[in-house]
Coordinates of C-alpha atoms in Angstrom, one line a residue:
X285 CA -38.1 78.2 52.9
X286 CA -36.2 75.8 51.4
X287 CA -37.6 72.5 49.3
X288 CA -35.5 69.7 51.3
X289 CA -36.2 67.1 48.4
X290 CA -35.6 69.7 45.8
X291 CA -32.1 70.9 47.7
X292 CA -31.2 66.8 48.1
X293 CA -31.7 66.0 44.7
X294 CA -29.6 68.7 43.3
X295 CA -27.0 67.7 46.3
X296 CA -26.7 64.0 45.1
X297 CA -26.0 65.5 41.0
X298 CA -23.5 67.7 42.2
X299 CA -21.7 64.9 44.0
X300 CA -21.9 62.5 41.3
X301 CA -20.7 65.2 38.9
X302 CA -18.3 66.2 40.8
X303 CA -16.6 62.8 42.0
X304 CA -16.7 60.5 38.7
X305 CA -13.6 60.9 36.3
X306 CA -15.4 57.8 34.4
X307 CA -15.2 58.0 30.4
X308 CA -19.2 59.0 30.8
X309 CA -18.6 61.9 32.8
X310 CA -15.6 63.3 31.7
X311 CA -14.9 66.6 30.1
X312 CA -15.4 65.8 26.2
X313 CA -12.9 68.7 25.6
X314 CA -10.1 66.3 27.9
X315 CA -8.9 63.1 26.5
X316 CA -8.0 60.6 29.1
X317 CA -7.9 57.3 26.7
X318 CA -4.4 55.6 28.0
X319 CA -3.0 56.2 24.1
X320 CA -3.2 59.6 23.8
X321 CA -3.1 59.9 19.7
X322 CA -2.9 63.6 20.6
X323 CA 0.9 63.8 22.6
X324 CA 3.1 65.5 21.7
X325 CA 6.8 64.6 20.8
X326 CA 9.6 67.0 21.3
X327 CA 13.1 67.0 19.5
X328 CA 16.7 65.9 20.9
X329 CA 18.4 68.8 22.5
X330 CA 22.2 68.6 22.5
X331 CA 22.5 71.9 24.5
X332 CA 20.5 69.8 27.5
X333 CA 22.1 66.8 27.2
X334 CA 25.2 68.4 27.2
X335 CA 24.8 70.7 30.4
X336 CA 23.4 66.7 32.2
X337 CA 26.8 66.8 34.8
X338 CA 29.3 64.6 33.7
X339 CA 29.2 61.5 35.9
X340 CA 25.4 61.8 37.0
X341 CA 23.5 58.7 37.2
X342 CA 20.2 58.5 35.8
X343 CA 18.2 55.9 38.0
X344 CA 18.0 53.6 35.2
X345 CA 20.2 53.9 32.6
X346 CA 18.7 55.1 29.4
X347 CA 15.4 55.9 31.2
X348 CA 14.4 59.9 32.9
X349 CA 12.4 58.2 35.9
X350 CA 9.7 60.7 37.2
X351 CA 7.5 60.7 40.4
X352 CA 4.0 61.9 39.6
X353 CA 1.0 61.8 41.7
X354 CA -1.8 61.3 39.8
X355 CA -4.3 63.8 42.0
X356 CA -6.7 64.4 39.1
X357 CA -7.1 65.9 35.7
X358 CA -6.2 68.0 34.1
X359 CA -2.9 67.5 35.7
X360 CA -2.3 64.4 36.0
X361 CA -5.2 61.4 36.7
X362 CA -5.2 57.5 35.8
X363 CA -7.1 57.1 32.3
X364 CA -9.7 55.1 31.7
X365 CA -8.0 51.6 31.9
X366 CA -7.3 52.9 35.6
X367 CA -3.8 52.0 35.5
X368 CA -1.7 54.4 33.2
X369 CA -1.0 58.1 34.1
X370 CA -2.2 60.6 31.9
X371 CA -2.5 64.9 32.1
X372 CA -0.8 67.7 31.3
X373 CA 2.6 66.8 33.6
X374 CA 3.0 63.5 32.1
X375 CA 2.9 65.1 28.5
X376 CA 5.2 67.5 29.6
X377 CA 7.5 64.4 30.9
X378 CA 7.8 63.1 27.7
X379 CA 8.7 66.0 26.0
X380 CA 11.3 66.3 28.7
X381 CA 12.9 62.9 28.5
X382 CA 13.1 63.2 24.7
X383 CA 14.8 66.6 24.7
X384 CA 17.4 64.4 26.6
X385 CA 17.6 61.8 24.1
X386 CA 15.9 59.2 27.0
X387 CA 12.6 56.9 27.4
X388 CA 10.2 58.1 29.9
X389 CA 9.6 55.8 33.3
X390 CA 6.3 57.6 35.1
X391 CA 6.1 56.3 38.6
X392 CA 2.6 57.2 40.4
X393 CA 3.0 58.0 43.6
X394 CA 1.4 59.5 46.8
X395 CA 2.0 63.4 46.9
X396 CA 3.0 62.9 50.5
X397 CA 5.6 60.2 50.0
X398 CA 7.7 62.2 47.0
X399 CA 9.8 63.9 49.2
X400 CA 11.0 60.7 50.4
X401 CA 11.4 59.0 47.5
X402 CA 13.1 61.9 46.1
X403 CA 15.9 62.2 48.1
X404 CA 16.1 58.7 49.0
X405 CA 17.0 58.1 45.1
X406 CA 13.9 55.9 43.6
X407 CA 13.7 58.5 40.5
X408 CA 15.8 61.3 39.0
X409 CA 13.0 64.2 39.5
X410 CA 9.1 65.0 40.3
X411 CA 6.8 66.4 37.9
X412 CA 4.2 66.4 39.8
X413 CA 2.7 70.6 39.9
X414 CA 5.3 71.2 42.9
X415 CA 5.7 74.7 43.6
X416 CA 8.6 76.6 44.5
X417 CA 9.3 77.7 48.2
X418 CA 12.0 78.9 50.0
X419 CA 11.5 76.1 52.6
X420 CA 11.2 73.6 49.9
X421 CA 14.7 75.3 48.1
X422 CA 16.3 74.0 51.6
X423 CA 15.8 70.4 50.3
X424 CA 15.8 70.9 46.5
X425 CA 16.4 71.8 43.3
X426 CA 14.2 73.2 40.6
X427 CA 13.4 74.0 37.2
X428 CA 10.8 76.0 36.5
X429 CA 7.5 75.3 34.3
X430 CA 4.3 76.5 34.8
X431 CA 3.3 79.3 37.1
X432 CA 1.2 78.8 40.2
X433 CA -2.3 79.9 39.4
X434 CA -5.3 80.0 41.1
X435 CA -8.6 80.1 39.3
X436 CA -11.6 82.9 40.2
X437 CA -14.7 81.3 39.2
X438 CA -18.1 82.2 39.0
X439 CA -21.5 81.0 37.7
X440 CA -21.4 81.0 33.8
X441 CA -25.0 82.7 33.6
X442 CA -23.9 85.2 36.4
X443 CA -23.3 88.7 36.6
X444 CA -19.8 88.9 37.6
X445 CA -17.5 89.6 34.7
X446 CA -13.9 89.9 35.9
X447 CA -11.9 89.6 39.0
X448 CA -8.5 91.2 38.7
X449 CA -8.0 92.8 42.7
X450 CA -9.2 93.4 46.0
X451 CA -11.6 96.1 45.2
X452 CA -13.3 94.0 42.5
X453 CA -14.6 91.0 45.7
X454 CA -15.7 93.2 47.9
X455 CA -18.5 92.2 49.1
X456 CA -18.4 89.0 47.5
X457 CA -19.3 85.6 48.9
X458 CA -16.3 83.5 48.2
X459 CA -15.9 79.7 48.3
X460 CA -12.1 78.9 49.1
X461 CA -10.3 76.2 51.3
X462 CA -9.1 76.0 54.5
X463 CA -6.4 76.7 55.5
X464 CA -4.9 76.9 51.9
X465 CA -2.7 79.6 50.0
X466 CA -5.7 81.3 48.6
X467 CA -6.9 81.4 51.8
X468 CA -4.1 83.4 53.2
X469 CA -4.2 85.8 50.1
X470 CA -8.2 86.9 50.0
X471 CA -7.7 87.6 54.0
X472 CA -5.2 89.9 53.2
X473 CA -7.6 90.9 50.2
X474 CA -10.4 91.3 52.8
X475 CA -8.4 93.3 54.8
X476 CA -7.0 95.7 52.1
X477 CA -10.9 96.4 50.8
X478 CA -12.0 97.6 54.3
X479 CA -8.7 99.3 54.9
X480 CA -10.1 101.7 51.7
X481 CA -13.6 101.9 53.3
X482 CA -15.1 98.9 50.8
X483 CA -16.7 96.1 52.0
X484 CA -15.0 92.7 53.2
X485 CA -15.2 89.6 51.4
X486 CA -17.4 86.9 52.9
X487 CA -15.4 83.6 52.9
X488 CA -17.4 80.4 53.1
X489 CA -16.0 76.6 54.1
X490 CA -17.4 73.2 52.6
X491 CA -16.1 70.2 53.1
X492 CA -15.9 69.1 49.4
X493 CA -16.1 70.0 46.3
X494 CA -19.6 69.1 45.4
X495 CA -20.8 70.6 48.1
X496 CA -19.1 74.3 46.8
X497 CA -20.2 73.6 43.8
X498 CA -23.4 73.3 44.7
X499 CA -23.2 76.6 47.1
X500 CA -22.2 78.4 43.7
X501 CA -24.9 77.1 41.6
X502 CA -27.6 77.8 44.6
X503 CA -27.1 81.1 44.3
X504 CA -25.5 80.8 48.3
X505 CA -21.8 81.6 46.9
X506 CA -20.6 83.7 44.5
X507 CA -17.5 82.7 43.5
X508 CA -15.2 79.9 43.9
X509 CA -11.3 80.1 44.3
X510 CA -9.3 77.0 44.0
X511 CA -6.4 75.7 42.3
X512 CA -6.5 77.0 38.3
X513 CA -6.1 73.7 36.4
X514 CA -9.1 71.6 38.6
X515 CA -11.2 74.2 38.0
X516 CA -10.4 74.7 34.3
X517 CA -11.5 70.6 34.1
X518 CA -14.9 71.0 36.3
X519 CA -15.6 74.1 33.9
X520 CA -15.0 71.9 30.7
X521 CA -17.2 69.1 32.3
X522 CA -20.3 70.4 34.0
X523 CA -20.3 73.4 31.4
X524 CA -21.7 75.6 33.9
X525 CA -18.7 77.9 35.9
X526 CA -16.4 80.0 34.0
X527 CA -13.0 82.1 34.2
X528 CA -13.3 85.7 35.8
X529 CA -10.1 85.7 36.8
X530 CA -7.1 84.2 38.2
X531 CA -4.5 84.7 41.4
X532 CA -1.0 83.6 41.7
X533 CA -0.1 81.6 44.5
X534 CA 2.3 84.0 45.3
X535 CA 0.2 87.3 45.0
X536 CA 1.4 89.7 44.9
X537 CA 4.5 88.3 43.2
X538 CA 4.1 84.9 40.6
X539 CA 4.7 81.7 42.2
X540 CA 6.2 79.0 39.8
X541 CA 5.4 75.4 39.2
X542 CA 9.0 73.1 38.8
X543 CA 10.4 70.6 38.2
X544 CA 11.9 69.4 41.7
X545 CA 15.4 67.1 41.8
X546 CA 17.5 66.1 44.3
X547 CA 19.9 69.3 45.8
X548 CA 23.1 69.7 44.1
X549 CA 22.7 66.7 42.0
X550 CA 23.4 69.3 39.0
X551 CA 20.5 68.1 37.2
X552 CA 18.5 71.0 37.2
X553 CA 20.1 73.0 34.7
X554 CA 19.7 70.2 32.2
X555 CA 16.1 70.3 32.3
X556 CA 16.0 74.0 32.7
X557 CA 17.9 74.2 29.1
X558 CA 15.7 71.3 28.2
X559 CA 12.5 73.5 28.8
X560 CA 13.6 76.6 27.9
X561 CA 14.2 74.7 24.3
X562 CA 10.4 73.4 24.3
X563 CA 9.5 77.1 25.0
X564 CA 11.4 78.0 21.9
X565 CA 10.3 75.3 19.6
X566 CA 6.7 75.7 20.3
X567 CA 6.7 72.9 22.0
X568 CA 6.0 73.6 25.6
X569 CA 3.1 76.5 24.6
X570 CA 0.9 73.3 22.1
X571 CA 1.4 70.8 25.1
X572 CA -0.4 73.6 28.0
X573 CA -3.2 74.5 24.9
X574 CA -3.9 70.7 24.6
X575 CA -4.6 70.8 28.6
X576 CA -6.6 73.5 28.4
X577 CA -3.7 75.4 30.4
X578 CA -2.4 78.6 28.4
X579 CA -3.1 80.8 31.4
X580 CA -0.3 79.3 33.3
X581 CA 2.4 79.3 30.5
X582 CA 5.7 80.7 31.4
X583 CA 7.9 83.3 29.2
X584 CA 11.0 81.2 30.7
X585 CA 12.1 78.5 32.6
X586 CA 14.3 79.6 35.3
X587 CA 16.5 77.4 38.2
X588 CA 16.0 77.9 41.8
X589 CA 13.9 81.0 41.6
X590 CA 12.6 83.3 44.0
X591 CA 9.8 80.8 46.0
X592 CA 7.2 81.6 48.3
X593 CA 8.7 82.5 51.8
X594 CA 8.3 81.0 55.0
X595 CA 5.1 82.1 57.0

């Protein structure tokens, strides 16, 4: 039987773990102090500025105005004076705008409302963990970053030691989200393992993340499969779920992360020589390792890539 007070108690941790970004709680590996002492600066590239098209107009003059939505760290979050924008994107923004020889404008917004904004000309790109589609490519243009990772999670004391395929879930009890892209992959996943005669993989539904959390740590769940970077930043802080593996958001193929401008504005390839120059410097891989985010590192920045297809 279960021990109601025993089960609440752990259930009212889990949600105050899981829900407070407050300096107290925290991962002490993740700095979220609005200075940021450890950002990194990036060097003026004249091969970027000189591919900007002539005649583009940057929203304000001088300035690389970004959208960013700050959803939560390790990504981007507000810092602990609530009010500027800090995470791996916004790092990343810098080192953009001073490869271009300009002064970085972040504005937060809504991840709903950057479409919008994009195209309606309130800043000159997103950086904001957008990833590519071919319905999105319709719209848009893109330079690419970061790939598109899901993380495969498991209890750090457990006895699962790496997830790499189908065959290696079956039979697993798996925490993933409605409805999302991971979803859509471990059914097909599912389906593979009892095409070979293996067993299917058990998918369970929570309504939020403490909740999963605590499913995991109960011993209910045995693994949990959600975008990379969040659970790279719950690992750091409750010390208590680690890596097994991860899944790109376009499995079987990668699925990149990009920078996303307005179509045919021409601006892409600037910031696609722009990035590929971080990538060469060093740059670009010391700006992911300070995130905590090597895994999702890219050999090359590429414009208007293959993106996930319509389904």
């Amino acid at each position: 039987m279960i021990d109601i007070p025993a089960f609440r108690t752990l259930l009212i941790a889990a949600i105050a773990s899981a829900l407070s970004f407050s300096p107290a709680h925290a991962a002490e590996d993740f700095d979220l102090s609005p200075q940021q002492p450890g950002r990194l600066h990036a060097a003026r590239n004249d091969a970027a500025i000189a591919a900007i098209p002539r005649g583009f107009k940057f929203v304000t003059p001088g300035k690389f105005t970004i959208a960013v939505s700050p959803g939560g760290p390790p990504l981007a979050t507000y810092a602990t004076d609530a009010k500027t924008v800090v995470g791996a994107d916004p790092d990343y923004a810098y080192a953009i705008a001073d490869s271009l020889g300009l002064t970085l404008e972040i504005v937060p917004v809504a991840w709903i409302d950057w479409p919008l904004g994009l195209t309606s000309g309130k800043y000159d790109a997103v950086i904001s963990n957008v990833g590519v589609t071919e319905q999105r490519k319709e719209k848009f243009d893109f330079s690419t970053y970061r790939q598109g990772l899901h993380g495969i999670f498991v209890k750090s004391d457990g006895p699962i030691a790496s997830i790499k395929e189908p065959k290696d879930a079956a039979g697993l009890r798996i925490v993933v989200g409605a409805g999302t892209n991971q979803e859509r992959i471990l059914v097909k996943w599912s389906q593979e393992n009892v095409a070979a005669g293996l067993k299917p993989i058990e998918l369970q539904y929570y309504d939020d993340e403490a909740t999963s959390l605590l499913a995991l740590q109960s011993g209910r769940a045995d693994v949990i499969v959600q975008p990379h970077a969040q659970l790279v930043f719950i690992a750091a802080r409750d010390k208590n779920i680690k890596r097994v593996g991860t899944l790109s958001a376009g499995w079987p193929d990668r699925s990149d992360v990009a920078i996303t401008t307005r179509k045919g504005s021409g601006l892409a390839d600037a910031l696609t020589v722009a990035t590929n120059g971080l990538i060469k410097d060093g740059t670009y891989a010391k700006i992911l390792d300070h995130w905590h985010l090597s895994e999702e590192a890219l050999p090359a920045s590429e414009t208007n890539p293959p993106g996930l297809p319509k389904y």
